[in-house]
């Protein structure tokens, strides 16, 4: 419904030099009320001794009519104005506009700029070229969605995990649309992927963890380099095999985070890609703090550090960054003539060692700060050498179980 602004009234106010923002808004709103009152198809019933509310009905396309009540005629008309404007917005709401609106909402509730960037990249890659991009939201049903999503999986040869990552956008958008009452049902709930996912061979412990021999060689190198340089970066790498922290959490640790036999993990370093800088935020990736066990060998490593600085790991009074920690492992790999294993492989090694020695999987999940057990399971590999693995299998089967 279009509203016609009272131009004569605006001109009169301009001539009297009494026009301000409040005047304009009042005139616009009054014009909208008058327009609604003229064009609204349902009767408007005034209040009465039996019913103190003014009432009428409002109906969206393909929905049952709803009762609308107001304390006065003006209050009721104001509510109708909002309903008609929301309905007009919905009539023009396309899939890509919903994405933009949802992304603005996500920006307001997430602490991760990288998450927003990843959503933009996935949308541009998978959904912008699709027919969904320009479709009206009200025209998208389960079958349309199913055909397009199956096409995307097939055309891009996506693995199940890759599709789940892309589907996060759809889940978020349609959940947001339902909560905003743009739609009554989520078309994603009944959608099925029937094409074959690209099969992914699970990576092995050889590439995803430091096995016992590799860890021994790395520790010798770290100890020797620390003796030579007194650089806390070498202690940081050594220590993280006992903590299993995200590298951003590791470099954000402070002396006051040491609490008895535990380390309190409450913050992390994040990177602003656009500004090309790192900074520390007072939350973790999961937005939850946690306590990580501090074993005796880890305590001995901490004793080597100067705990008078702001952060545990500093160089010349400046906090060490995640990049500087990664560089230690790159430097070691170059020294050994081997392929670099990233800082994240330390976290997987930590989880794998705990699992190999019988620590309950849920306890490992808590130490890592994962919300889902499935995520923790994806971190666990065999961290032992072939000889150590054979020895454990032999002990398990050679007379120690009923066969």
mmCIF file of C-alpha atoms in Angstrom:
data_model
loop_
_atom_site.group_PDB
_atom_site.id
_atom_site.type_symbol
_atom_site.label_atom_id
_atom_site.label_comp_id
_atom_site.label_asym_id
_atom_site.label_seq_id
_atom_site.Cartn_x
_atom_site.Cartn_y
_atom_site.Cartn_z
ATOM 1 C CA UNK A 1 0.000 0.000 0.000
ATOM 2 C CA UNK A 2 1.369 3.362 -1.068
ATOM 3 C CA UNK A 3 0.894 6.446 1.117
ATOM 4 C CA UNK A 4 0.425 9.949 -0.274
ATOM 5 C CA UNK A 5 2.229 12.565 1.799
ATOM 6 C CA UNK A 6 0.264 15.781 2.438
ATOM 7 C CA UNK A 7 2.456 18.136 0.407
ATOM 8 C CA UNK A 8 0.305 21.175 1.191
ATOM 9 C CA UNK A 9 0.797 20.618 4.895
ATOM 10 C CA UNK A 10 4.569 20.281 4.421
ATOM 11 C CA UNK A 11 4.673 23.491 2.349
ATOM 12 C CA UNK A 12 2.683 25.373 5.012
ATOM 13 C CA UNK A 13 5.152 24.279 7.686
ATOM 14 C CA UNK A 14 8.073 25.293 5.487
ATOM 15 C CA UNK A 15 6.598 28.797 5.021
ATOM 16 C CA UNK A 16 6.077 29.135 8.789
ATOM 17 C CA UNK A 17 9.629 27.923 9.382
ATOM 18 C CA UNK A 18 8.299 25.330 11.851
ATOM 19 C CA UNK A 19 9.321 22.187 9.972
ATOM 20 C CA UNK A 20 11.534 19.767 11.883
ATOM 21 C CA UNK A 21 12.141 15.994 11.858
ATOM 22 C CA UNK A 22 9.292 15.307 14.296
ATOM 23 C CA UNK A 23 6.843 17.276 12.142
ATOM 24 C CA UNK A 24 7.848 15.323 9.048
ATOM 25 C CA UNK A 25 7.525 11.945 10.780
ATOM 26 C CA UNK A 26 4.125 12.872 12.222
ATOM 27 C CA UNK A 27 2.849 13.959 8.810
ATOM 28 C CA UNK A 28 4.164 10.805 7.135
ATOM 29 C CA UNK A 29 2.630 8.572 9.808
ATOM 30 C CA UNK A 30 -0.704 10.379 9.664
ATOM 31 C CA UNK A 31 -0.748 9.946 5.886
ATOM 32 C CA UNK A 32 -0.016 6.229 6.259
ATOM 33 C CA UNK A 33 -2.839 5.820 8.771
ATOM 34 C CA UNK A 34 -5.281 7.597 6.463
ATOM 35 C CA UNK A 35 -4.208 5.422 3.534
ATOM 36 C CA UNK A 36 -4.576 2.215 5.564
ATOM 37 C CA UNK A 37 -7.987 3.279 6.813
ATOM 38 C CA UNK A 38 -9.096 3.911 3.236
ATOM 39 C CA UNK A 39 -7.767 0.721 1.650
ATOM 40 C CA UNK A 40 -7.839 -1.869 4.459
ATOM 41 C CA UNK A 41 -10.284 -4.596 3.296
ATOM 42 C CA UNK A 42 -11.553 -5.636 6.750
ATOM 43 C CA UNK A 43 -13.929 -3.718 9.000
ATOM 44 C CA UNK A 44 -12.405 -1.783 11.877
ATOM 45 C CA UNK A 45 -14.517 -2.274 15.010
ATOM 46 C CA UNK A 46 -14.368 0.461 17.664
ATOM 47 C CA UNK A 47 -14.005 -0.344 21.349
ATOM 48 C CA UNK A 48 -17.184 -0.950 23.370
ATOM 49 C CA UNK A 49 -18.202 -1.464 27.001
ATOM 50 C CA UNK A 50 -17.801 -5.225 26.407
ATOM 51 C CA UNK A 51 -14.506 -4.967 24.513
ATOM 52 C CA UNK A 52 -12.079 -2.181 25.374
ATOM 53 C CA UNK A 53 -9.944 -2.806 22.264
ATOM 54 C CA UNK A 54 -10.321 -1.575 18.697
ATOM 55 C CA UNK A 55 -10.141 -4.660 16.453
ATOM 56 C CA UNK A 56 -9.780 -5.763 12.844
ATOM 57 C CA UNK A 57 -8.208 -8.560 10.814
ATOM 58 C CA UNK A 58 -5.059 -8.842 8.701
ATOM 59 C CA UNK A 59 -4.259 -11.592 6.212
ATOM 60 C CA UNK A 60 -1.014 -12.552 4.499
ATOM 61 C CA UNK A 61 -1.034 -14.557 1.291
ATOM 62 C CA UNK A 62 -1.481 -18.302 1.882
ATOM 63 C CA UNK A 63 -2.070 -17.760 5.608
ATOM 64 C CA UNK A 64 -5.146 -17.592 7.818
ATOM 65 C CA UNK A 65 -6.306 -14.148 8.812
ATOM 66 C CA UNK A 66 -5.103 -12.875 12.185
ATOM 67 C CA UNK A 67 -6.889 -10.699 14.730
ATOM 68 C CA UNK A 68 -5.265 -7.304 15.347
ATOM 69 C CA UNK A 69 -6.106 -5.261 18.460
ATOM 70 C CA UNK A 70 -5.270 -1.736 19.571
ATOM 71 C CA UNK A 71 -5.968 0.369 22.638
ATOM 72 C CA UNK A 72 -7.197 3.172 20.391
ATOM 73 C CA UNK A 73 -7.967 3.698 16.723
ATOM 74 C CA UNK A 74 -4.551 5.325 16.236
ATOM 75 C CA UNK A 75 -2.800 2.446 18.008
ATOM 76 C CA UNK A 76 -4.620 -0.082 15.821
ATOM 77 C CA UNK A 77 -3.789 1.811 12.621
ATOM 78 C CA UNK A 78 -0.117 2.047 13.666
ATOM 79 C CA UNK A 79 -0.045 -1.747 14.036
ATOM 80 C CA UNK A 80 -1.651 -2.182 10.630
ATOM 81 C CA UNK A 81 0.933 0.167 9.078
ATOM 82 C CA UNK A 82 3.740 -2.035 10.451
ATOM 83 C CA UNK A 83 2.042 -5.228 9.247
ATOM 84 C CA UNK A 84 1.533 -3.893 5.722
ATOM 85 C CA UNK A 85 5.123 -2.619 5.555
ATOM 86 C CA UNK A 86 6.454 -5.984 6.755
ATOM 87 C CA UNK A 87 4.282 -7.714 4.168
ATOM 88 C CA UNK A 88 5.539 -5.363 1.455
ATOM 89 C CA UNK A 89 9.111 -6.160 2.495
ATOM 90 C CA UNK A 90 8.331 -9.862 2.235
ATOM 91 C CA UNK A 91 6.790 -9.441 -1.230
ATOM 92 C CA UNK A 92 10.113 -8.021 -2.468
ATOM 93 C CA UNK A 93 12.429 -10.204 -0.379
ATOM 94 C CA UNK A 94 14.709 -12.310 -2.581
ATOM 95 C CA UNK A 95 17.107 -15.041 -1.540
ATOM 96 C CA UNK A 96 20.156 -12.792 -1.960
ATOM 97 C CA UNK A 97 18.536 -9.964 0.018
ATOM 98 C CA UNK A 98 17.722 -12.413 2.792
ATOM 99 C CA UNK A 99 21.383 -13.465 2.796
ATOM 100 C CA UNK A 100 22.495 -9.828 3.211
ATOM 101 C CA UNK A 101 19.959 -9.255 5.991
ATOM 102 C CA UNK A 102 20.950 -12.479 7.777
ATOM 103 C CA UNK A 103 24.653 -11.652 7.456
ATOM 104 C CA UNK A 104 24.095 -8.265 9.118
ATOM 105 C CA UNK A 105 22.376 -10.107 11.962
ATOM 106 C CA UNK A 106 25.293 -12.583 12.172
ATOM 107 C CA UNK A 107 27.786 -9.713 12.376
ATOM 108 C CA UNK A 108 25.969 -8.432 15.443
ATOM 109 C CA UNK A 109 26.031 -11.760 17.305
ATOM 110 C CA UNK A 110 29.404 -13.260 16.382
ATOM 111 C CA UNK A 111 32.900 -12.288 17.461
ATOM 112 C CA UNK A 112 34.590 -13.815 14.432
ATOM 113 C CA UNK A 113 35.226 -11.634 11.384
ATOM 114 C CA UNK A 114 36.629 -14.728 9.677
ATOM 115 C CA UNK A 115 33.267 -16.512 10.023
ATOM 116 C CA UNK A 116 31.531 -13.661 8.195
ATOM 117 C CA UNK A 117 34.229 -13.663 5.516
ATOM 118 C CA UNK A 118 33.872 -17.428 5.034
ATOM 119 C CA UNK A 119 30.076 -17.122 4.674
ATOM 120 C CA UNK A 120 30.559 -14.476 1.965
ATOM 121 C CA UNK A 121 33.036 -16.704 0.120
ATOM 122 C CA UNK A 122 30.791 -19.775 0.272
ATOM 123 C CA UNK A 123 27.739 -17.805 -0.845
ATOM 124 C CA UNK A 124 29.627 -16.270 -3.787
ATOM 125 C CA UNK A 125 30.944 -19.673 -4.835
ATOM 126 C CA UNK A 126 27.875 -21.890 -4.465
ATOM 127 C CA UNK A 127 24.688 -19.827 -4.253
ATOM 128 C CA UNK A 128 25.296 -16.615 -6.200
ATOM 129 C CA UNK A 129 25.543 -18.503 -9.541
ATOM 130 C CA UNK A 130 22.453 -20.586 -8.681
ATOM 131 C CA UNK A 131 18.829 -19.874 -9.581
ATOM 132 C CA UNK A 132 18.137 -19.389 -5.858
ATOM 133 C CA UNK A 133 20.098 -16.122 -5.835
ATOM 134 C CA UNK A 134 17.411 -13.974 -7.487
ATOM 135 C CA UNK A 135 14.327 -15.965 -6.498
ATOM 136 C CA UNK A 136 11.717 -14.484 -4.176
ATOM 137 C CA UNK A 137 11.827 -16.127 -0.780
ATOM 138 C CA UNK A 138 8.135 -16.987 -0.931
ATOM 139 C CA UNK A 139 8.715 -18.905 -4.190
ATOM 140 C CA UNK A 140 11.366 -21.220 -2.742
ATOM 141 C CA UNK A 141 9.896 -24.557 -1.708
ATOM 142 C CA UNK A 142 11.497 -27.833 -0.625
ATOM 143 C CA UNK A 143 11.610 -29.266 -4.174
ATOM 144 C CA UNK A 144 13.264 -26.191 -5.692
ATOM 145 C CA UNK A 145 15.794 -26.173 -2.894
ATOM 146 C CA UNK A 146 16.397 -29.908 -3.242
ATOM 147 C CA UNK A 147 17.098 -29.692 -6.983
ATOM 148 C CA UNK A 148 19.493 -26.761 -6.610
ATOM 149 C CA UNK A 149 21.378 -28.207 -3.641
ATOM 150 C CA UNK A 150 21.814 -31.585 -5.322
ATOM 151 C CA UNK A 151 23.062 -29.785 -8.420
ATOM 152 C CA UNK A 152 25.589 -27.828 -6.323
ATOM 153 C CA UNK A 153 26.905 -30.981 -4.608
ATOM 154 C CA UNK A 154 27.208 -32.755 -7.963
ATOM 155 C CA UNK A 155 28.643 -29.840 -9.971
ATOM 156 C CA UNK A 156 31.273 -28.930 -7.376
ATOM 157 C CA UNK A 157 31.942 -32.589 -6.478
ATOM 158 C CA UNK A 158 31.582 -31.760 -2.783
ATOM 159 C CA UNK A 159 32.467 -34.073 0.061
ATOM 160 C CA UNK A 160 29.903 -34.506 2.818
ATOM 161 C CA UNK A 161 31.923 -32.218 5.087
ATOM 162 C CA UNK A 162 32.246 -29.518 2.400
ATOM 163 C CA UNK A 163 28.487 -29.579 1.833
ATOM 164 C CA UNK A 164 27.775 -29.362 5.569
ATOM 165 C CA UNK A 165 29.942 -26.213 5.662
ATOM 166 C CA UNK A 166 28.025 -24.673 2.747
ATOM 167 C CA UNK A 167 24.684 -25.775 4.191
ATOM 168 C CA UNK A 168 25.449 -23.754 7.327
ATOM 169 C CA UNK A 169 24.448 -20.671 5.328
ATOM 170 C CA UNK A 170 21.070 -22.166 4.378
ATOM 171 C CA UNK A 171 20.408 -23.314 7.930
ATOM 172 C CA UNK A 172 21.159 -19.851 9.257
ATOM 173 C CA UNK A 173 19.157 -17.986 6.614
ATOM 174 C CA UNK A 174 15.990 -20.078 6.855
ATOM 175 C CA UNK A 175 16.089 -20.242 10.651
ATOM 176 C CA UNK A 176 16.413 -16.442 10.703
ATOM 177 C CA UNK A 177 13.538 -16.082 8.190
ATOM 178 C CA UNK A 178 11.295 -18.319 10.298
ATOM 179 C CA UNK A 179 12.073 -16.418 13.498
ATOM 180 C CA UNK A 180 11.330 -13.150 11.678
ATOM 181 C CA UNK A 181 8.050 -14.739 10.513
ATOM 182 C CA UNK A 182 8.980 -14.281 6.847
ATOM 183 C CA UNK A 183 8.162 -17.978 6.418
ATOM 184 C CA UNK A 184 6.090 -20.398 8.477
ATOM 185 C CA UNK A 185 8.087 -23.552 7.674
ATOM 186 C CA UNK A 186 11.755 -24.152 6.985
ATOM 187 C CA UNK A 187 12.006 -25.739 3.482
ATOM 188 C CA UNK A 188 15.386 -27.168 4.456
ATOM 189 C CA UNK A 189 13.902 -29.523 7.067
ATOM 190 C CA UNK A 190 12.588 -32.028 4.490
ATOM 191 C CA UNK A 191 15.273 -31.532 1.850
ATOM 192 C CA UNK A 192 17.354 -34.590 0.890
ATOM 193 C CA UNK A 193 20.719 -34.873 -0.834
ATOM 194 C CA UNK A 194 20.530 -37.955 -3.042
ATOM 195 C CA UNK A 195 23.604 -37.511 -5.258
ATOM 196 C CA UNK A 196 26.860 -39.133 -4.251
ATOM 197 C CA UNK A 197 29.308 -37.120 -2.162
ATOM 198 C CA UNK A 198 32.968 -37.077 -3.097
ATOM 199 C CA UNK A 199 34.660 -39.772 -1.057
ATOM 200 C CA UNK A 200 37.476 -38.544 1.175
ATOM 201 C CA UNK A 201 40.160 -40.864 2.466
ATOM 202 C CA UNK A 202 40.751 -40.115 6.149
ATOM 203 C CA UNK A 203 44.204 -38.754 6.757
ATOM 204 C CA UNK A 204 46.602 -40.859 8.791
ATOM 205 C CA UNK A 205 48.484 -40.197 11.985
ATOM 206 C CA UNK A 206 51.670 -39.995 9.909
ATOM 207 C CA UNK A 207 50.607 -36.603 8.578
ATOM 208 C CA UNK A 208 48.224 -35.371 11.284
ATOM 209 C CA UNK A 209 50.273 -35.951 14.447
ATOM 210 C CA UNK A 210 53.823 -36.017 15.722
ATOM 211 C CA UNK A 211 54.563 -39.666 16.513
ATOM 212 C CA UNK A 212 56.656 -40.623 19.530
ATOM 213 C CA UNK A 213 59.972 -40.596 17.641
ATOM 214 C CA UNK A 214 59.218 -37.253 15.949
ATOM 215 C CA UNK A 215 58.164 -35.737 19.241
ATOM 216 C CA UNK A 216 61.377 -36.846 20.927
ATOM 217 C CA UNK A 217 63.495 -35.288 18.157
ATOM 218 C CA UNK A 218 61.458 -32.058 18.207
ATOM 219 C CA UNK A 219 61.731 -31.725 21.989
ATOM 220 C CA UNK A 220 65.504 -32.096 21.843
ATOM 221 C CA UNK A 221 65.653 -29.348 19.240
ATOM 222 C CA UNK A 222 63.373 -27.046 21.265
ATOM 223 C CA UNK A 223 65.379 -27.555 24.439
ATOM 224 C CA UNK A 224 68.664 -26.873 22.654
ATOM 225 C CA UNK A 225 67.337 -23.734 20.962
ATOM 226 C CA UNK A 226 65.939 -22.398 24.232
ATOM 227 C CA UNK A 227 69.294 -22.926 25.928
ATOM 228 C CA UNK A 228 70.949 -21.049 23.081
ATOM 229 C CA UNK A 229 68.514 -18.153 22.687
ATOM 230 C CA UNK A 230 66.416 -17.982 25.881
ATOM 231 C CA UNK A 231 63.458 -17.334 23.514
ATOM 232 C CA UNK A 232 60.141 -18.261 25.142
ATOM 233 C CA UNK A 233 58.714 -19.277 21.739
ATOM 234 C CA UNK A 234 60.533 -22.607 22.085
ATOM 235 C CA UNK A 235 59.021 -23.160 25.532
ATOM 236 C CA UNK A 236 55.593 -22.260 24.150
ATOM 237 C CA UNK A 237 55.772 -24.978 21.493
ATOM 238 C CA UNK A 238 57.117 -27.504 24.003
ATOM 239 C CA UNK A 239 54.427 -26.638 26.542
ATOM 240 C CA UNK A 240 51.532 -26.916 24.120
ATOM 241 C CA UNK A 241 52.096 -30.647 23.709
ATOM 242 C CA UNK A 242 50.983 -30.802 27.371
ATOM 243 C CA UNK A 243 48.064 -28.374 26.942
ATOM 244 C CA UNK A 244 46.598 -28.935 23.478
ATOM 245 C CA UNK A 245 45.475 -25.324 23.110
ATOM 246 C CA UNK A 246 44.553 -23.512 19.935
ATOM 247 C CA UNK A 247 47.643 -21.485 19.062
ATOM 248 C CA UNK A 248 45.637 -18.257 19.459
ATOM 249 C CA UNK A 249 44.752 -19.324 23.007
ATOM 250 C CA UNK A 250 48.367 -20.266 23.744
ATOM 251 C CA UNK A 251 49.830 -16.846 22.889
ATOM 252 C CA UNK A 252 47.057 -15.058 24.829
ATOM 253 C CA UNK A 253 47.848 -16.778 28.148
ATOM 254 C CA UNK A 254 48.715 -14.572 31.114
ATOM 255 C CA UNK A 255 50.508 -15.456 34.390
ATOM 256 C CA UNK A 256 47.263 -15.064 36.356
ATOM 257 C CA UNK A 257 45.690 -17.835 34.232
ATOM 258 C CA UNK A 258 47.801 -20.401 36.128
ATOM 259 C CA UNK A 259 45.495 -21.718 38.855
ATOM 260 C CA UNK A 260 47.006 -24.582 40.852
ATOM 261 C CA UNK A 261 47.053 -27.717 38.710
ATOM 262 C CA UNK A 262 45.165 -26.055 35.880
ATOM 263 C CA UNK A 263 45.397 -23.274 33.327
ATOM 264 C CA UNK A 264 42.319 -21.124 32.869
ATOM 265 C CA UNK A 265 41.733 -20.516 29.150
ATOM 266 C CA UNK A 266 39.675 -17.333 28.746
ATOM 267 C CA UNK A 267 40.966 -15.412 25.709
ATOM 268 C CA UNK A 268 42.595 -15.811 22.311
ATOM 269 C CA UNK A 269 44.434 -13.974 19.583
ATOM 270 C CA UNK A 270 42.378 -13.272 16.466
ATOM 271 C CA UNK A 271 43.396 -11.890 13.111
ATOM 272 C CA UNK A 272 41.653 -9.073 11.294
ATOM 273 C CA UNK A 273 42.332 -9.951 7.663
ATOM 274 C CA UNK A 274 41.199 -6.591 6.307
ATOM 275 C CA UNK A 275 43.306 -4.590 8.767
ATOM 276 C CA UNK A 276 46.151 -7.135 8.484
ATOM 277 C CA UNK A 277 46.749 -7.203 12.240
ATOM 278 C CA UNK A 278 46.433 -9.508 15.241
ATOM 279 C CA UNK A 279 44.866 -8.633 18.566
ATOM 280 C CA UNK A 280 43.685 -10.388 21.731
ATOM 281 C CA UNK A 281 39.998 -10.704 22.581
ATOM 282 C CA UNK A 282 38.557 -11.687 25.959
ATOM 283 C CA UNK A 283 36.849 -14.854 24.765
ATOM 284 C CA UNK A 284 37.735 -18.178 23.145
ATOM 285 C CA UNK A 285 36.582 -19.509 19.773
ATOM 286 C CA UNK A 286 33.636 -21.280 21.440
ATOM 287 C CA UNK A 287 32.857 -18.211 23.609
ATOM 288 C CA UNK A 288 33.327 -20.383 26.703
ATOM 289 C CA UNK A 289 36.216 -20.471 29.128
ATOM 290 C CA UNK A 290 37.659 -23.781 30.303
ATOM 291 C CA UNK A 291 40.269 -25.230 32.632
ATOM 292 C CA UNK A 292 43.044 -27.412 31.182
ATOM 293 C CA UNK A 293 45.064 -29.830 33.300
ATOM 294 C CA UNK A 294 48.586 -28.663 34.156
ATOM 295 C CA UNK A 295 50.704 -31.788 34.635
ATOM 296 C CA UNK A 296 54.058 -31.782 36.537
ATOM 297 C CA UNK A 297 56.200 -31.677 33.360
ATOM 298 C CA UNK A 298 54.248 -28.660 32.137
ATOM 299 C CA UNK A 299 54.813 -26.921 35.482
ATOM 300 C CA UNK A 300 58.562 -27.467 35.128
ATOM 301 C CA UNK A 301 58.490 -25.745 31.745
ATOM 302 C CA UNK A 302 56.581 -22.794 33.220
ATOM 303 C CA UNK A 303 59.268 -22.393 35.879
ATOM 304 C CA UNK A 304 61.686 -21.380 33.116
ATOM 305 C CA UNK A 305 59.563 -18.375 32.162
ATOM 306 C CA UNK A 306 59.658 -14.840 33.530
ATOM 307 C CA UNK A 307 56.150 -14.467 34.945
ATOM 308 C CA UNK A 308 56.413 -10.710 35.504
ATOM 309 C CA UNK A 309 55.193 -9.732 32.043
ATOM 310 C CA UNK A 310 51.627 -9.181 30.896
ATOM 311 C CA UNK A 311 51.628 -12.414 28.883
ATOM 312 C CA UNK A 312 53.295 -15.778 29.506
ATOM 313 C CA UNK A 313 55.179 -15.706 26.211
ATOM 314 C CA UNK A 314 56.929 -12.463 25.384
ATOM 315 C CA UNK A 315 59.980 -11.364 23.431
ATOM 316 C CA UNK A 316 61.604 -8.055 24.341
ATOM 317 C CA UNK A 317 58.506 -7.094 26.316
ATOM 318 C CA UNK A 318 56.138 -7.790 23.403
ATOM 319 C CA UNK A 319 53.592 -10.605 23.284
ATOM 320 C CA UNK A 320 54.503 -13.453 20.960
ATOM 321 C CA UNK A 321 52.037 -13.981 18.103
ATOM 322 C CA UNK A 322 50.598 -17.164 16.639
ATOM 323 C CA UNK A 323 52.693 -16.551 13.526
ATOM 324 C CA UNK A 324 55.902 -16.506 15.562
ATOM 325 C CA UNK A 325 54.969 -19.840 17.138
ATOM 326 C CA UNK A 326 54.284 -21.320 13.699
ATOM 327 C CA UNK A 327 57.666 -20.073 12.517
ATOM 328 C CA UNK A 328 59.404 -22.224 15.169
ATOM 329 C CA UNK A 329 57.929 -25.366 13.599
ATOM 330 C CA UNK A 330 58.782 -24.176 10.085
ATOM 331 C CA UNK A 331 62.359 -23.498 11.164
ATOM 332 C CA UNK A 332 62.601 -26.964 12.747
ATOM 333 C CA UNK A 333 61.266 -28.669 9.612
ATOM 334 C CA UNK A 334 63.783 -26.811 7.452
ATOM 335 C CA UNK A 335 66.578 -27.794 9.876
ATOM 336 C CA UNK A 336 65.531 -31.471 9.671
ATOM 337 C CA UNK A 337 64.814 -31.433 5.940
ATOM 338 C CA UNK A 338 61.238 -32.604 6.479
ATOM 339 C CA UNK A 339 57.749 -31.305 5.722
ATOM 340 C CA UNK A 340 56.353 -28.802 8.230
ATOM 341 C CA UNK A 341 53.632 -29.955 10.592
ATOM 342 C CA UNK A 342 51.474 -27.047 11.699
ATOM 343 C CA UNK A 343 50.667 -25.774 15.185
ATOM 344 C CA UNK A 344 47.245 -27.387 14.822
ATOM 345 C CA UNK A 345 48.942 -30.787 14.552
ATOM 346 C CA UNK A 346 50.166 -30.242 18.133
ATOM 347 C CA UNK A 347 46.531 -30.061 19.223
ATOM 348 C CA UNK A 348 45.755 -33.291 17.361
ATOM 349 C CA UNK A 349 48.834 -34.961 18.826
ATOM 350 C CA UNK A 350 47.685 -33.978 22.323
ATOM 351 C CA UNK A 351 44.213 -35.472 21.749
ATOM 352 C CA UNK A 352 45.640 -38.618 20.140
ATOM 353 C CA UNK A 353 48.104 -39.274 22.967
ATOM 354 C CA UNK A 354 45.391 -38.879 25.604
ATOM 355 C CA UNK A 355 43.185 -41.300 23.662
ATOM 356 C CA UNK A 356 46.012 -43.827 23.190
ATOM 357 C CA UNK A 357 46.527 -43.914 26.950
ATOM 358 C CA UNK A 358 42.872 -44.442 27.751
ATOM 359 C CA UNK A 359 41.636 -40.973 28.745
ATOM 360 C CA UNK A 360 37.817 -40.935 28.249
ATOM 361 C CA UNK A 361 36.807 -39.247 25.021
ATOM 362 C CA UNK A 362 34.464 -36.827 26.810
ATOM 363 C CA UNK A 363 37.322 -35.708 29.071
ATOM 364 C CA UNK A 364 39.429 -35.051 25.956
ATOM 365 C CA UNK A 365 36.548 -33.046 24.486
ATOM 366 C CA UNK A 366 36.409 -30.862 27.592
ATOM 367 C CA UNK A 367 40.167 -30.297 27.554
ATOM 368 C CA UNK A 368 40.061 -29.247 23.898
ATOM 369 C CA UNK A 369 37.041 -26.992 24.420
ATOM 370 C CA UNK A 370 34.878 -28.700 21.794
ATOM 371 C CA UNK A 371 31.089 -28.456 21.878
ATOM 372 C CA UNK A 372 30.526 -31.640 19.879
ATOM 373 C CA UNK A 373 32.015 -35.059 20.537
ATOM 374 C CA UNK A 374 32.163 -35.678 16.788
ATOM 375 C CA UNK A 375 34.671 -32.825 16.442
ATOM 376 C CA UNK A 376 36.904 -34.404 19.085
ATOM 377 C CA UNK A 377 36.739 -37.791 17.348
ATOM 378 C CA UNK A 378 38.001 -36.170 14.141
ATOM 379 C CA UNK A 379 41.135 -35.088 16.054
ATOM 380 C CA UNK A 380 42.153 -38.576 17.153
ATOM 381 C CA UNK A 381 44.744 -40.541 15.175
ATOM 382 C CA UNK A 382 47.404 -43.078 16.011
ATOM 383 C CA UNK A 383 50.355 -41.092 17.426
ATOM 384 C CA UNK A 384 52.589 -44.143 17.925
ATOM 385 C CA UNK A 385 55.375 -45.507 15.764
ATOM 386 C CA UNK A 386 54.857 -48.805 13.946
ATOM 387 C CA UNK A 387 56.910 -50.653 16.586
ATOM 388 C CA UNK A 388 54.977 -49.084 19.456
ATOM 389 C CA UNK A 389 51.681 -49.841 17.728
ATOM 390 C CA UNK A 390 52.711 -53.460 17.163
ATOM 391 C CA UNK A 391 53.745 -53.769 20.806
ATOM 392 C CA UNK A 392 50.362 -52.503 22.040
ATOM 393 C CA UNK A 393 48.457 -54.817 19.668
ATOM 394 C CA UNK A 394 50.624 -57.706 20.769
ATOM 395 C CA UNK A 395 49.989 -56.946 24.458
ATOM 396 C CA UNK A 396 46.256 -56.715 23.792
ATOM 397 C CA UNK A 397 45.987 -59.986 21.853
ATOM 398 C CA UNK A 398 48.817 -62.187 23.147
ATOM 399 C CA UNK A 399 47.115 -64.005 25.983
ATOM 400 C CA UNK A 400 45.635 -60.848 27.549
ATOM 401 C CA UNK A 401 42.153 -61.304 26.110
ATOM 402 C CA UNK A 402 39.894 -64.315 25.662
ATOM 403 C CA UNK A 403 40.273 -65.453 22.025
#
